[in-house]
Tab-separated table of C-alpha atoms in Angstrom:
chain	number	residue	atom	x	y	z
A	149	MET	CA	-23.427	-68.531	-104.152
A	150	SER	CA	-25.172	-71.169	-105.954
A	151	TYR	CA	-26.903	-71.161	-109.277
A	152	ASP	CA	-30.147	-70.505	-107.275
A	153	ASP	CA	-28.414	-67.297	-106.432
A	154	TYR	CA	-28.774	-65.913	-109.999
A	155	ASP	CA	-31.743	-64.817	-112.019
A	156	ASP	CA	-32.906	-65.922	-115.510
A	157	ASP	CA	-30.155	-62.989	-116.676
A	158	GLY	CA	-27.456	-64.671	-115.141
A	159	HIS	CA	-27.310	-61.572	-112.109
A	160	ASP	CA	-26.278	-62.370	-108.793
A	161	GLY	CA	-28.744	-61.040	-106.279
A	162	LEU	CA	-33.116	-61.812	-106.506
A	163	GLY	CA	-33.778	-58.854	-109.104
A	164	GLY	CA	-35.302	-61.591	-111.215
A	165	ARG	CA	-37.056	-63.323	-109.143
A	166	VAL	CA	-38.444	-60.855	-106.276
A	167	ARG	CA	-40.615	-58.248	-106.475
A	168	PRO	CA	-38.870	-54.458	-105.744
A	169	TYR	CA	-41.568	-53.591	-102.720
A	170	ALA	CA	-40.670	-57.535	-100.944
A	171	ILE	CA	-36.975	-55.673	-101.044
A	172	THR	CA	-37.680	-52.308	-99.844
A	173	GLY	CA	-40.775	-53.003	-97.821
A	174	GLY	CA	-42.754	-50.918	-100.318
A	175	ARG	CA	-41.072	-47.963	-99.575
A	176	THR	CA	-40.360	-46.052	-102.891
A	177	ARG	CA	-37.840	-42.979	-101.878
A	178	PRO	CA	-34.689	-43.272	-99.837
A	179	VAL	CA	-34.677	-42.332	-96.163
A	180	GLY	CA	-32.453	-39.046	-96.407
A	181	GLY	CA	-34.204	-38.400	-99.375
A	182	ASP	CA	-33.455	-38.919	-103.270
A	183	LEU	CA	-29.893	-39.758	-104.203
A	184	PRO	CA	-28.041	-38.922	-107.490
A	185	VAL	CA	-26.922	-41.998	-109.786
A	186	GLU	CA	-23.825	-40.010	-109.841
A	187	SER	CA	-23.244	-39.741	-105.883
A	188	LEU	CA	-20.259	-41.722	-104.484
A	189	VAL	CA	-20.767	-44.876	-102.006
A	190	ARG	CA	-18.463	-46.543	-99.627
A	191	ARG	CA	-18.956	-48.667	-96.875
A	192	THR	CA	-17.859	-47.764	-93.074
A	193	PRO	CA	-16.051	-49.641	-90.755
A	194	ARG	CA	-19.109	-50.085	-89.164
A	195	GLY	CA	-20.457	-52.011	-92.784
A	196	ALA	CA	-17.300	-54.281	-92.939
A	197	ALA	CA	-17.602	-55.556	-89.473
A	198	GLU	CA	-21.674	-56.185	-90.393
A	199	LEU	CA	-21.696	-57.928	-93.380
A	200	GLY	CA	-22.643	-61.353	-91.451
A	201	ARG	CA	-26.166	-60.124	-90.492
A	202	LEU	CA	-26.783	-58.496	-93.850
A	203	THR	CA	-29.539	-59.915	-96.473
A	204	LEU	CA	-28.524	-60.734	-99.722
A	205	GLU	CA	-28.667	-57.231	-101.377
A	206	ARG	CA	-27.577	-55.386	-98.688
A	207	ARG	CA	-24.395	-57.699	-98.110
A	208	ARG	CA	-24.238	-57.419	-101.456
A	209	ILE	CA	-23.623	-53.407	-101.573
A	210	VAL	CA	-21.607	-53.539	-98.655
A	211	GLU	CA	-19.379	-55.792	-100.479
A	212	LEU	CA	-18.818	-54.125	-103.669
A	213	THR	CA	-18.290	-50.909	-102.104
A	214	GLU	CA	-15.228	-51.903	-100.638
A	215	ARG	CA	-14.022	-49.130	-103.031
A	216	PRO	CA	-15.928	-46.405	-104.275
A	217	LEU	CA	-18.788	-46.837	-106.248
A	218	SER	CA	-21.769	-45.102	-107.960
A	219	VAL	CA	-25.520	-45.550	-107.096
A	220	ALA	CA	-25.666	-46.249	-110.658
A	221	GLU	CA	-22.543	-48.806	-110.715
A	222	ILE	CA	-23.988	-50.214	-107.600
A	223	SER	CA	-27.326	-50.733	-109.331
A	224	ALA	CA	-25.663	-52.774	-112.554
A	225	HIS	CA	-23.563	-54.909	-110.322
A	226	VAL	CA	-26.361	-55.905	-107.918
A	227	GLY	CA	-28.923	-56.439	-110.905
A	228	VAL	CA	-31.944	-54.692	-109.366
A	229	HIS	CA	-34.017	-51.625	-110.109
A	230	LEU	CA	-31.976	-48.431	-109.756
A	231	GLY	CA	-34.485	-47.288	-107.122
A	232	VAL	CA	-34.637	-50.128	-105.416
A	233	VAL	CA	-30.756	-49.723	-104.866
A	234	GLN	CA	-31.349	-46.174	-103.720
A	235	VAL	CA	-33.732	-46.850	-100.977
A	236	LEU	CA	-31.257	-49.664	-99.916
A	237	LEU	CA	-28.542	-46.899	-99.611
A	238	GLY	CA	-30.949	-44.839	-97.771
A	239	ASP	CA	-31.106	-47.908	-95.625
A	240	LEU	CA	-27.698	-48.853	-95.083
A	241	ALA	CA	-26.252	-44.955	-94.700
A	242	SER	CA	-28.573	-44.478	-92.251
A	243	GLU	CA	-27.819	-47.361	-90.132
A	244	GLY	CA	-24.320	-46.532	-90.514
A	245	LEU	CA	-22.880	-48.886	-92.746
A	246	ILE	CA	-22.162	-46.812	-95.615
A	247	SER	CA	-21.241	-43.317	-96.415
A	248	VAL	CA	-22.196	-41.197	-99.334
A	249	HIS	CA	-20.827	-38.320	-100.842
A	250	ARG	CA	-22.568	-36.440	-103.074
A	251	SER	CA	-21.362	-34.328	-105.767
A	252	LYS	CA	-20.863	-30.627	-105.403
A	253	LEU	CA	-23.199	-29.353	-108.287
A	254	ALA	CA	-22.739	-25.248	-107.874
A	255	ASP	CA	-25.740	-24.633	-110.519
A	256	GLU	CA	-27.373	-28.246	-109.314
A	257	ARG	CA	-26.963	-29.354	-112.795
A	258	PRO	CA	-25.049	-32.743	-113.446
A	259	ASP	CA	-21.727	-32.508	-114.511
A	260	ILE	CA	-21.908	-33.829	-118.134
A	261	ALA	CA	-17.743	-35.501	-117.924
A	262	LEU	CA	-19.044	-36.990	-114.729
A	263	LEU	CA	-22.705	-38.630	-116.377
A	264	GLU	CA	-19.967	-39.548	-119.355
A	265	ARG	CA	-17.780	-41.385	-117.005
A	266	VAL	CA	-20.416	-43.088	-114.993
A	267	LEU	CA	-22.335	-44.411	-118.739
A	268	ASN	CA	-18.751	-45.164	-119.697
A	269	GLY	CA	-18.452	-47.730	-116.604
A	270	LEU	CA	-21.765	-49.199	-117.040
A	271	LYS	CA	-20.925	-49.898	-120.599
A	272	ALA	CA	-18.050	-51.565	-119.381
A	273	LEU	CA	-19.895	-54.116	-117.158
């Protein structure tokens, strides 16, 4: 990666130089519905095999998800808006390049302990 691959805030990716609609093709909703920020994402063997053909943000997401990461953590690492990452994750999942594991919440309310762990992870970045 060269210096030109970083935005003004020092993040890798094009989050600071490319409009979100250009990255998502104008879409604002992920394929398959909304992805909760606490959902865990991991690349599939197919995703690992196809790294070379992916565009910058999509490749970075697949590289990062060698180990499970939450949607929020991926957004922080890639340096683009959460909504953009959710759209990209929906695309990657529909192509079989990643798998998404949603938390199973009985009453559809987020688990406070889980949200605190995600927040602590984001603060640690």
